[in-house]
Amino acid sequence: MSLAKITQVSGRGVTVPGNDIDTDRIIPARFMKCVSFDGLGEFVFYDVRKDADGKDREHPLNDPRFRGATILISGVNFGCGSSREHAPQAIQKYGFRAIIAENFAEIFFGNSTTLGIPCVSASAEDIRKLSAAVEANPQTEIVVDVDAQQVRFGGQAIPVTIRSSARDALINGRWDAIGELIEGLPSVRQLATTLPYLAV
Amino acid sequence: MAKTLFQKVWDAHSVRRLANGQTQLLIGTHLIHEVTSPQAFGMLRDLKLKVSMPHRTFATVDHIVPTDVFAEPYADPLADAMIKELRKSCQEFGITFFDRATGKQGVVHIVGPEQGITQPGTTIACGDSHTSTHGAFGALAFGIGTSQVRDVLATQTMALGELKVRRINVTGKLQPGVYAKDVILHIIRTLGVNGGTGFAYEYGGEVFDRMSMEERMTVCNMSIEGGARVGYVNPDQTTFDYLKGRPYSPKGAAWDAAVERWKSFASDADAKYDDVVTIRAEEIAPTVTWGINPAQGISINENIPTPAGAKDANEKASIEEALAYMKLEAGAPIKGTKIDVAFIGSCTNGRLSDFQEVAKYVKGRKVAPGVKAIVVPGSQVVQEICKGLGLDKIFSDAGFEWREAGCSMCLAMNPDKLVGDQLCASSSNRNFKGRQGSPTGRTVLMSPVMVAAAAITGRIADAREVFGVSKN
Ligand code: SF4
């Protein structure tokens, strides 16, 4: 399986402020009643974007200035809670290509990487700078340079970090492990014979 | 060299190192359910792949099942499509499905242990974050996303980076009226919701040595709420006694060999840990959450935190956001807060011992007027045993609704939901905004006995006072 090498992602940004934004908030459980991920995009952050009657509330994703943004900016512990891949799937289907936050919950980070969504971490101070620039000019072009571990925007550059295994997987086009895992199948069968509980 | 259980099980299941430095890890047991697997089967079909070890894959249905009427088709066509899809995929790929008709259906993290599928020294994966529950048996049990469900279906392996290990000792003896749920809520409160990032939690110390398997499961279940990828307890005689005679446990000579093998996986006495935390059991009180993440907890006799008391701007913002959502007053006691709904169940606290313990106290008492109280056994097996013991009757006489097995109001993907901004005293594991089905619904997490005390008084209460348990 040949996958794109994701060395950098560029586009406009939008900040969804807050810490500990959990996957229940990213995609409420009732939208997980589906047998395919198609169509999840429109429900991203649904309960904070819409009121009880389904009308738009004040929310960055409803703000026309940020329409078409492809880079999501947020705070601490983004994506905590449920392991539902529906969350990064909804984010991706909505149109986001990268996420910049102070840090990420473990399973969310792994799920996102597997979908080819780079999740990079920046300091609170730098995220404030970036958000301020986006707020001041929503057209600001942001470059998330996964390879160089840097985010550039409006003439500024901030350092970001991404776990080395994820960086390697993204920039070398092996973020979806399935191909490599299949290659290992003969060794898997071998190892399985050493574990009595796997006997048929 | 001395090793932890984590390292031993990891080494025994490492297939090879992948190009990005992660490990291809063999997953011995794969548990699946209706919410996160249909898409994975779809991906498998797209890639024209087969299930690699169908005999090591076990399915159940839990999240979407109605707990009042079971007749199919379900009233909700989307839910109905999900169960049919799972049934079809299990048939197509030759996977054991604990469907309703088998009498073994239930929440996946309750079914695995009670069937004896969950065993020490094994690796387990499931497309559900509370897979950490199975760590109670000394297994490495990972909650995974759907793409990884696909990976495990197709190859019985997944790509994973090695974790650090934090040993959490709880020493001494728990006070009367303090439960396993309080232990884990206290740990999360102490270490934070992301304190466990990058770690496996190894729980030990006298308190864990004395705990039953069901109590250990309650603690391991919520490891994920503390940010840890997995949580486990070293296997011991309590573990073996629990497993003996279960449907999937080894039998005869194979049993003795298995026990010897299982023992060998326990952490060595002189194993080195990346971090060690020690908590004194005496410091743990009945704990309840007041906010919108599981670390926002306080003991029942403490006051709700104030933004002014926050240690930094981030925490201040979090407290303000939580108070606004929960409609609670900063600095006020949590005790006495009015509740609308009481829920006892979930993979955290939906096992036999949970219902037995609560039944002791609700017998002869009544749920407060205006409170909707529901009790949901975690599996059909738990349901049957409870009925045999007459517990269902004790609960219904007290005014609780006794339901059928499922996840129910833990995440409200079935018809059991909060309405408006109802406040629910809940024995489940997550108090996120909207978690229990209403975008403005409010959840207060606590032990099952504390939920019962809240149901009976109509307010968040100290169960020790309500039920006359001496504080010592
Ligand atoms: S009981 Fe709750 S936490 Fe457990 S598997 Fe079901 S929904 Fe998830």
XYZ file of C-alpha atoms and ligand atoms in Angstrom:
680
model
C 0.000 0.000 0.000
C 1.594 3.259 -0.961
C 0.681 6.223 1.147
C 1.338 9.924 0.731
C 4.410 11.301 2.465
C 3.050 13.928 4.802
C 5.965 16.263 5.384
C 3.973 19.446 5.710
C 0.392 20.619 5.723
C -0.676 24.140 4.975
C -3.906 26.044 5.123
C -5.876 28.477 7.192
C -6.540 27.890 10.871
C -9.317 28.085 13.432
C -8.992 27.964 17.194
C -11.391 25.896 19.276
C -10.317 27.097 22.693
C -10.432 25.019 25.856
C -8.615 22.273 27.674
C -9.482 18.589 28.029
C -11.726 18.627 24.984
C -12.924 15.056 25.037
C -14.013 12.851 22.170
C -17.611 12.889 23.417
C -17.555 16.606 22.700
C -15.833 16.159 19.338
C -18.482 13.676 18.271
C -21.396 12.999 20.634
C -22.180 9.306 21.082
C -25.520 9.436 19.356
C -23.778 10.127 16.047
C -21.816 6.924 16.421
C -24.867 4.989 15.387
C -23.490 4.255 11.974
C -21.881 1.400 10.149
C -19.580 3.644 8.122
C -17.673 6.840 8.896
C -19.006 8.691 5.855
C -21.037 11.716 6.730
C -19.580 12.169 10.234
C -17.982 15.490 9.292
C -21.123 17.537 9.633
C -21.562 16.426 13.251
C -18.160 17.471 14.523
C -18.509 19.425 17.807
C -22.254 19.213 17.233
C -23.501 19.895 20.744
C -21.358 22.991 21.181
C -22.058 24.269 17.680
C -25.811 23.802 17.670
C -28.577 24.586 20.125
C -31.398 22.223 21.045
C -33.295 23.147 17.870
C -30.285 22.490 15.646
C -29.646 26.191 15.055
C -26.123 27.539 14.985
C -24.722 28.865 18.232
C -21.780 31.138 18.549
C -18.810 28.881 17.873
C -15.571 29.333 15.930
C -16.638 26.660 13.441
C -19.833 28.608 12.742
C -17.959 31.860 12.218
C -17.888 32.612 8.474
C -14.455 34.194 8.858
C -12.975 30.763 9.546
C -14.894 28.800 6.942
C -12.607 26.536 4.984
C -9.984 26.355 7.715
C -8.034 23.103 7.570
C -5.870 23.453 10.660
C -7.424 23.045 14.071
C -5.851 24.817 17.040
C -6.684 23.931 20.656
C -5.404 23.557 24.232
C -4.270 20.908 26.695
C -5.100 17.176 26.544
C -7.012 17.406 23.295
C -9.027 14.289 22.412
C -9.183 12.732 25.852
C -11.781 10.174 26.858
C -13.309 7.588 24.605
C -11.117 5.741 22.104
C -13.689 6.308 19.360
C -11.964 6.782 16.017
C -15.187 8.538 15.081
C -13.574 11.648 16.603
C -10.551 12.023 14.299
C -12.667 10.665 11.441
C -15.218 13.440 11.982
C -12.435 16.019 12.213
C -10.914 14.745 8.984
C -14.200 14.444 7.147
C -15.037 18.008 8.176
C -11.904 19.035 6.303
C -9.164 19.374 8.887
C -5.717 18.202 7.839
C -3.654 18.890 10.971
C -4.127 19.720 14.662
C -1.971 21.985 16.791
C -2.528 21.769 20.559
C -0.521 21.929 23.766
C -0.730 18.166 23.993
C -2.933 15.240 23.043
C -4.531 12.262 24.700
C -2.721 9.072 23.820
C -5.334 7.062 21.917
C -6.590 10.080 20.007
C -3.036 10.856 18.947
C -2.506 7.319 17.668
C -5.859 7.194 15.884
C -5.173 10.517 14.184
C -1.710 9.501 13.078
C -3.115 6.332 11.527
C -5.467 8.517 9.493
C -2.601 10.743 8.382
C -3.585 13.727 10.523
C -0.440 15.208 12.082
C -0.993 16.217 15.728
C 1.752 18.600 16.778
C 2.310 20.099 20.220
C 3.276 23.697 20.919
C 3.721 25.698 24.108
C 0.747 27.604 25.554
C 2.538 30.846 24.783
C 3.112 29.945 21.119
C -0.449 28.741 20.709
C -1.631 32.109 22.024
C 0.556 33.825 19.433
C -0.759 31.654 16.644
C -4.396 32.078 17.720
C -3.946 35.821 17.950
C -2.559 35.933 14.408
C -5.468 33.851 13.088
C -7.979 35.970 14.978
C -6.444 39.175 13.623
C -6.366 37.849 10.084
C -8.316 34.669 9.391
C -6.664 34.463 5.962
C -3.270 33.841 7.585
C -1.591 30.946 5.832
C -0.241 28.424 8.326
C 2.383 25.850 7.442
C 2.638 22.843 9.743
C 6.065 21.512 8.911
C 6.075 17.997 10.333
C 9.553 17.271 9.076
C 11.179 20.378 10.566
C 8.898 20.365 13.637
C 7.953 23.940 13.110
C 4.794 25.917 12.440
C 5.124 29.048 10.290
C 2.578 31.810 9.868
C 2.600 35.489 8.986
C 6.372 35.782 9.060
C 6.691 34.037 12.425
C 7.848 30.537 13.257
C 7.175 28.520 16.389
C 8.774 25.221 17.362
C 6.451 22.255 17.707
C 7.035 18.662 18.699
C 5.646 15.382 17.515
C 6.555 11.945 18.819
C 9.382 10.605 16.691
C 7.603 7.399 15.676
C 4.643 9.439 14.409
C 6.865 11.955 12.649
C 8.748 9.163 10.968
C 5.536 7.422 9.933
C 4.041 10.593 8.468
C 7.036 11.894 6.557
C 7.912 8.492 5.155
C 4.405 7.611 4.105
C 3.901 4.725 6.500
C 1.345 6.260 8.852
C -1.111 3.494 8.204
C 0.674 0.412 9.521
C -1.477 -2.229 7.862
C 0.918 -2.933 4.972
C 3.866 -3.450 7.262
C 1.826 -5.534 9.692
C 0.771 -7.856 6.885
C 4.390 -8.271 5.816
C 5.111 -9.529 9.321
C 2.480 -12.280 9.224
C 4.916 -15.220 8.876
C 6.708 -14.079 12.051
C 3.349 -13.600 13.764
C 2.409 -17.208 13.116
C 5.790 -18.316 14.376
C 5.464 -16.360 17.618
C 1.889 -17.544 18.126
C 3.122 -21.134 18.473
C 5.064 -20.136 21.597
C 1.927 -18.896 23.391
C -0.237 -21.793 24.623
C -3.391 -19.712 24.969
C -3.480 -19.090 21.233
C -3.738 -22.782 20.346
C -6.807 -23.573 18.266
C 17.367 -8.889 34.918
C 14.350 -8.114 37.057
C 11.315 -7.132 35.003
C 7.830 -5.787 35.433
C 4.786 -7.689 34.246
C 4.482 -5.091 31.520
C 7.926 -5.893 30.145
C 7.468 -9.643 30.382
C 4.125 -9.679 28.589
C 5.338 -7.145 26.049
C 8.463 -9.176 25.280
C 6.498 -12.407 24.983
C 4.205 -10.777 22.401
C 6.682 -8.685 20.395
C 6.791 -9.853 16.803
C 9.323 -7.375 15.467
C 10.364 -3.781 15.345
C 8.716 -1.651 12.675
C 10.468 0.939 10.557
C 9.180 3.849 12.637
C 10.516 2.343 15.853
C 7.192 0.991 17.086
C 6.686 -2.680 17.878
C 4.460 -5.078 16.018
C 2.679 -6.550 19.018
C 0.779 -9.822 18.910
C -2.704 -9.442 20.355
C -3.805 -12.746 21.819
C -7.413 -11.815 22.477
C -9.531 -9.474 20.403
C -12.884 -8.364 21.782
C -15.304 -6.573 19.500
C -18.691 -4.887 19.780
C -21.211 -3.214 17.523
C -20.054 0.409 17.685
C -16.449 0.334 16.555
C -16.237 -2.827 14.484
C -18.677 -2.487 11.540
C -16.443 0.110 9.901
C -13.410 -2.120 10.519
C -15.085 -5.070 8.810
C -15.882 -2.692 5.957
C -12.211 -1.755 5.649
C -11.281 -5.432 5.748
C -13.631 -6.208 2.885
C -12.326 -3.225 0.902
C -8.806 -4.570 1.288
C -9.985 -8.131 0.523
C -8.528 -9.429 3.771
C -9.681 -12.201 6.101
C -9.799 -12.353 9.890
C -6.439 -13.784 10.864
C -7.440 -15.635 14.072
C -11.213 -15.875 14.282
C -10.893 -18.292 17.217
C -9.214 -15.512 19.246
C -11.887 -12.944 18.389
C -15.020 -12.630 20.516
C -17.994 -10.363 19.953
C -20.843 -9.040 22.022
C -23.400 -6.277 21.739
C -23.685 -3.737 24.519
C -23.678 -0.013 23.720
C -26.871 0.263 21.722
C -29.062 -2.431 23.242
C -32.284 -1.177 24.791
C -32.477 -2.320 28.413
C -36.261 -2.408 28.673
C -37.623 -4.166 25.583
C -35.347 -6.503 23.714
C -37.504 -7.500 20.811
C -35.875 -7.051 17.412
C -36.027 -5.091 15.232
C -35.101 -2.337 17.654
C -37.242 0.765 17.635
C -34.190 2.740 16.528
C -33.401 1.703 12.937
C -29.766 2.847 13.192
C -29.215 0.684 16.279
C -30.933 -2.185 14.539
C -28.646 -1.850 11.530
C -25.619 -2.002 13.823
C -26.531 -5.243 15.564
C -27.454 -6.872 12.248
C -24.166 -5.760 10.723
C -22.187 -7.271 13.602
C -24.137 -10.516 13.451
C -23.496 -10.754 9.725
C -19.773 -10.057 10.024
C -19.349 -12.627 12.792
C -21.038 -15.247 10.626
C -19.027 -14.309 7.568
C -15.688 -14.486 9.370
C -16.423 -17.315 11.826
C -16.282 -15.273 15.024
C -17.930 -16.299 18.315
C -20.727 -13.857 19.047
C -22.236 -13.681 22.529
C -25.586 -12.635 21.159
C -28.668 -12.228 23.389
C -29.828 -15.743 22.571
C -26.675 -17.274 24.104
C -27.510 -15.893 27.543
C -23.955 -14.536 27.726
C -24.414 -11.081 26.225
C -23.314 -8.050 28.181
C -20.851 -5.193 28.365
C -17.720 -6.431 26.636
C -15.519 -5.748 29.686
C -17.799 -7.789 31.890
C -18.256 -10.665 29.459
C -14.518 -11.301 28.840
C -13.663 -11.876 32.512
C -16.797 -13.793 33.436
C -16.312 -16.209 30.529
C -12.680 -16.775 31.537
C -11.454 -15.324 28.241
C -9.477 -12.645 30.064
C -6.346 -14.322 31.425
C -3.049 -13.287 33.016
C 0.037 -12.747 30.887
C -1.984 -12.140 27.746
C -2.503 -9.188 25.427
C -6.021 -7.987 24.778
C -7.349 -5.312 22.472
C -10.833 -3.939 21.978
C -12.179 -0.926 20.159
C -13.210 0.624 23.425
C -11.193 2.706 25.836
C -12.274 0.822 28.948
C -10.451 -2.271 27.754
C -8.010 -1.386 30.531
C -10.500 -3.212 32.814
C -9.008 -6.557 31.808
C -5.673 -5.495 33.297
C -7.105 -6.577 36.648
C -6.019 -10.097 35.644
C -2.426 -9.134 34.868
C -3.093 -8.760 31.135
C -2.000 -5.862 28.930
C -5.315 -4.648 27.652
C -5.459 -1.850 25.114
C -8.352 0.304 24.003
C -7.928 0.973 20.282
C -9.490 2.882 17.408
C -11.296 1.373 14.469
C -8.303 1.333 12.105
C -6.462 -0.696 14.713
C -9.475 -2.973 15.062
C -8.979 -3.572 11.359
C -5.252 -4.213 11.933
C -5.960 -6.740 14.677
C -8.694 -8.454 12.679
C -6.415 -8.754 9.664
C -3.127 -9.613 11.351
C -3.817 -10.284 15.047
C -1.212 -7.580 15.695
C -0.969 -3.848 15.985
C 1.739 -1.215 15.924
C 2.486 0.285 19.304
C 5.250 2.135 21.103
C 6.484 0.737 24.405
C 5.156 2.396 27.554
C 6.789 3.479 30.767
C 5.514 1.859 33.947
C 4.312 3.723 37.015
C 3.765 1.678 40.130
C 0.905 3.007 42.238
C 0.978 1.612 45.784
C -2.046 1.976 47.967
C -0.927 1.025 51.456
C -2.839 0.424 54.671
C -6.527 -0.329 54.922
C -9.580 1.365 53.426
C -12.016 2.878 55.912
C -15.510 1.366 56.149
C -17.748 2.775 53.402
C -14.813 3.474 51.080
C -14.788 1.421 47.887
C -12.609 0.567 44.903
C -14.393 3.339 42.993
C -13.232 5.842 45.581
C -9.675 4.529 45.249
C -9.552 5.187 41.518
C -11.386 8.521 41.712
C -8.848 9.528 44.348
C -5.917 8.382 42.208
C -7.179 10.310 39.180
C -7.844 13.358 41.268
C -4.308 13.149 42.647
C -2.446 12.456 39.382
C -4.730 14.289 36.946
C -6.559 13.304 33.783
C -3.389 13.278 31.736
C -0.968 12.308 34.494
C -0.757 8.840 33.008
C 0.142 9.839 29.443
C 2.818 7.475 28.128
C 2.430 5.148 31.110
C 1.091 1.786 32.044
C -0.226 1.885 35.610
C 0.715 -1.038 37.826
C -1.495 -1.035 40.915
C -0.218 -2.753 44.043
C 0.112 -2.585 47.783
C -1.955 -4.046 50.599
C -5.226 -2.561 49.421
C -4.922 -4.259 46.035
C -3.674 -7.492 47.584
C -6.895 -7.650 49.578
C -9.247 -6.590 46.775
C -11.531 -9.029 45.001
C -11.210 -9.383 41.221
C -14.323 -7.295 40.731
C -12.845 -4.472 42.801
C -9.583 -4.659 40.857
C -11.587 -4.401 37.643
C -13.294 -1.240 38.878
C -9.917 0.390 39.425
C -8.260 -0.817 36.203
C -11.363 0.221 34.263
C -10.769 3.885 34.965
C -7.001 3.886 34.289
C -7.897 5.486 30.992
C -9.594 8.369 32.824
C -6.194 9.034 34.376
C -4.608 9.161 30.911
C -2.784 5.827 31.246
C -2.841 3.553 28.230
C -3.267 0.427 30.326
C -3.581 -0.431 34.018
C -2.955 -3.770 35.657
C -2.658 -5.709 38.888
C -0.199 -8.593 39.190
C -1.925 -11.974 39.110
C -2.147 -13.847 42.420
C -4.228 -16.530 44.116
C -7.298 -14.265 44.016
C -6.946 -14.132 40.223
C -6.577 -17.881 39.853
C -9.504 -18.603 42.180
C -11.699 -16.300 40.118
C -10.744 -17.976 36.840
C -11.025 -21.578 37.972
C -13.907 -23.360 36.259
C -14.962 -20.530 33.941
C -16.082 -21.600 30.444
C -12.862 -20.542 28.658
C -10.425 -21.246 31.503
C -7.968 -24.075 30.928
C -9.069 -27.412 32.382
C -7.342 -30.414 33.994
C -3.577 -30.645 33.548
C -3.644 -27.575 31.340
C -4.979 -25.598 34.310
C -1.962 -26.338 36.502
C 0.439 -25.517 33.695
C -1.426 -22.282 33.027
C -1.281 -21.207 36.679
C 2.468 -21.800 36.768
C 2.868 -19.774 33.616
C 0.602 -17.002 34.871
C 2.606 -16.709 38.090
C 5.774 -16.227 36.097
C 4.387 -13.064 34.511
C 4.027 -11.165 37.801
C 6.482 -8.296 38.263
C 9.705 -9.329 39.964
C 10.111 -8.032 43.509
C 13.139 -5.979 42.491
C 11.733 -4.737 39.179
C 12.597 -1.128 38.325
C 9.777 1.306 37.663
C 9.883 4.575 35.748
C 7.911 6.163 38.547
C 6.446 5.154 41.900
C 3.542 6.823 43.678
C 2.358 5.832 47.132
C -1.045 6.667 48.520
C -2.234 5.879 52.049
C -5.602 4.149 52.101
C -6.638 6.066 55.211
C -6.555 9.312 53.216
C -9.208 8.092 50.803
C -12.793 9.134 51.555
C -15.967 8.532 49.567
C -15.242 10.628 46.495
C -17.577 12.351 44.050
C -16.924 14.455 40.980
C -18.226 17.998 40.802
C -17.029 18.952 37.313
C -16.801 17.794 33.738
C -13.777 15.550 33.796
C -13.080 12.629 36.123
C -10.191 14.391 37.884
C -12.538 17.104 39.086
C -13.372 15.138 42.195
C -13.601 15.902 45.898
C -14.352 13.898 48.984
C -17.975 14.018 50.008
C -17.346 16.388 52.895
C -15.273 18.896 50.944
C -16.557 22.039 49.309
C -16.721 22.633 45.575
C -13.504 24.353 44.412
C -13.426 28.052 43.631
C -11.749 29.687 40.631
C -9.810 31.850 43.089
C -8.216 28.742 44.571
C -6.852 27.557 41.203
C -3.118 27.058 40.932
C -2.834 28.590 37.451
C -4.815 30.261 34.688
C -5.549 26.958 32.945
C -7.016 25.439 36.062
C -8.997 28.594 36.759
C -10.551 28.444 33.301
C -11.346 24.762 33.742
C -13.031 25.369 37.094
C -15.094 28.223 35.706
C -16.167 26.194 32.703
C -17.091 23.219 34.896
C -19.065 25.277 37.408
C -20.998 27.016 34.658
C -21.869 23.726 32.998
C -22.688 21.906 36.229
C -24.653 24.875 37.577
C -22.950 24.436 40.929
C -21.874 27.137 43.293
C -18.172 27.667 43.926
C -17.224 27.036 47.540
C -20.520 25.388 48.471
C -20.654 21.874 49.912
C -21.316 19.195 47.284
C -23.269 17.292 49.903
C -26.939 18.174 49.722
C -26.976 18.887 45.960
C -30.320 17.769 44.577
C -30.311 14.917 42.061
C -32.862 13.906 39.410
C -31.582 10.538 38.256
C -29.589 7.707 39.821
C -27.792 5.148 37.657
C -26.119 1.983 38.904
C -24.392 -0.057 36.230
C -21.642 0.152 33.530
C -18.379 -1.705 33.062
C -17.013 0.162 36.087
C -19.660 -0.928 38.569
C -22.135 -3.294 36.944
C -20.969 -6.588 38.467
C -22.520 -8.975 40.956
C -20.646 -7.651 44.000
C -21.735 -4.091 43.185
C -25.392 -5.082 43.296
C -24.940 -7.284 46.341
C -23.301 -4.483 48.278
C -25.944 -1.926 47.339
C -28.825 -4.343 47.975
C -27.665 -4.694 51.584
C -28.425 -1.022 52.113
C -31.464 -0.356 49.951
C -33.396 -3.304 51.351
C -36.464 -1.895 53.076
C -35.750 1.685 51.967
C -37.390 3.778 49.239
C -36.098 5.941 46.417
C -36.942 9.600 47.108
C -40.024 10.926 45.322
C -39.206 12.523 41.973
C -35.945 10.603 41.500
C -35.671 8.220 38.550
C -33.415 5.383 39.651
C -32.273 2.633 37.318
C -30.179 -0.438 37.941
C -28.586 -2.113 34.922
C -26.667 -5.366 35.332
C -23.530 -5.534 33.203
C -24.343 -8.867 31.601
C -27.047 -11.457 31.240
C -25.020 -13.717 33.511
C -24.927 -11.043 36.245
C -28.627 -10.466 35.671
C -29.448 -14.150 36.167
C -27.361 -14.531 39.315
C -28.892 -11.384 40.813
C -32.359 -12.668 40.080
C -31.497 -16.013 41.640
C -30.493 -14.158 44.792
C -33.633 -12.052 44.734
C -31.716 -8.810 44.311
C -33.939 -7.641 41.469
C -36.859 -7.780 43.885
C -35.019 -5.832 46.591
C -34.275 -3.093 44.082
C -37.745 -2.934 42.588
C -39.365 -2.935 46.035
C -37.196 0.058 46.870
C -38.401 1.872 43.755
C -35.461 1.253 41.390
C -36.142 0.118 37.827
C -34.415 -3.214 37.307
C -33.238 -3.471 33.698
C -31.678 -5.875 31.228
C -27.923 -6.009 30.512
C -26.126 -3.290 28.569
C -24.183 -0.035 28.754
C -27.376 1.957 29.114
C -27.023 5.382 30.648
C -23.239 5.220 30.818
C -23.175 6.781 27.373
C -26.792 6.785 26.349
C -26.477 5.345 22.864
C -29.633 3.422 23.686
C -32.955 4.962 24.786
C -31.755 5.560 28.392
C -30.859 9.246 28.458
C -30.882 12.256 30.707
C -33.355 14.969 29.749
C -32.471 18.660 29.759
C -30.093 19.581 32.562
C -31.005 16.699 34.833
C -28.332 15.835 37.366
C -27.433 12.166 37.597
C -25.663 10.397 40.450
C -23.874 7.739 38.438
C -21.680 4.720 39.077
C -20.218 4.993 35.566
C -16.835 6.397 34.567
C -17.248 9.606 32.595
C -18.767 12.936 33.517
C -18.023 14.732 30.265
C -20.456 17.336 28.993
C -23.381 15.587 27.383
C -22.065 12.113 28.186
C -25.382 10.755 29.394
C -27.338 11.674 26.312
C -28.518 15.223 26.919
C -26.240 18.036 25.686
C -26.854 19.833 28.977
C -27.168 16.785 31.238
C -24.988 16.702 34.351
C -23.153 13.700 35.732
C -21.723 13.195 39.205
C -19.559 10.081 39.446
C -19.417 8.048 42.640
C -19.482 4.498 44.002
C -22.674 2.439 43.662
C -23.413 2.678 47.388
C -23.091 6.461 47.195
C -25.484 6.449 44.223
C -27.940 4.473 46.329
C -27.647 6.995 49.171
C -28.318 9.798 46.685
C -31.313 7.940 45.234
C -32.841 7.433 48.654
C -32.291 10.923 50.010
C -32.759 12.705 46.658
C -29.498 14.503 47.304
C -25.794 13.860 47.075
C -25.112 12.378 50.471
C -22.489 10.651 52.565
C -23.614 7.041 52.310
C -21.965 6.298 55.649
C -24.356 8.694 57.347
C -27.410 7.625 55.367
C -26.819 3.947 55.985
C -25.313 4.192 59.449
C -21.864 2.866 58.548
C -19.489 3.915 61.305
C -16.663 6.030 59.970
C -14.441 4.045 62.329
S -20.403 0.621 30.136
Fe -19.882 2.670 29.471
S -17.691 2.817 29.510
Fe -18.247 0.669 29.631
S -18.127 -0.055 27.543
Fe -20.243 0.566 27.927
S -20.333 2.689 27.300
Fe -18.200 2.180 27.459
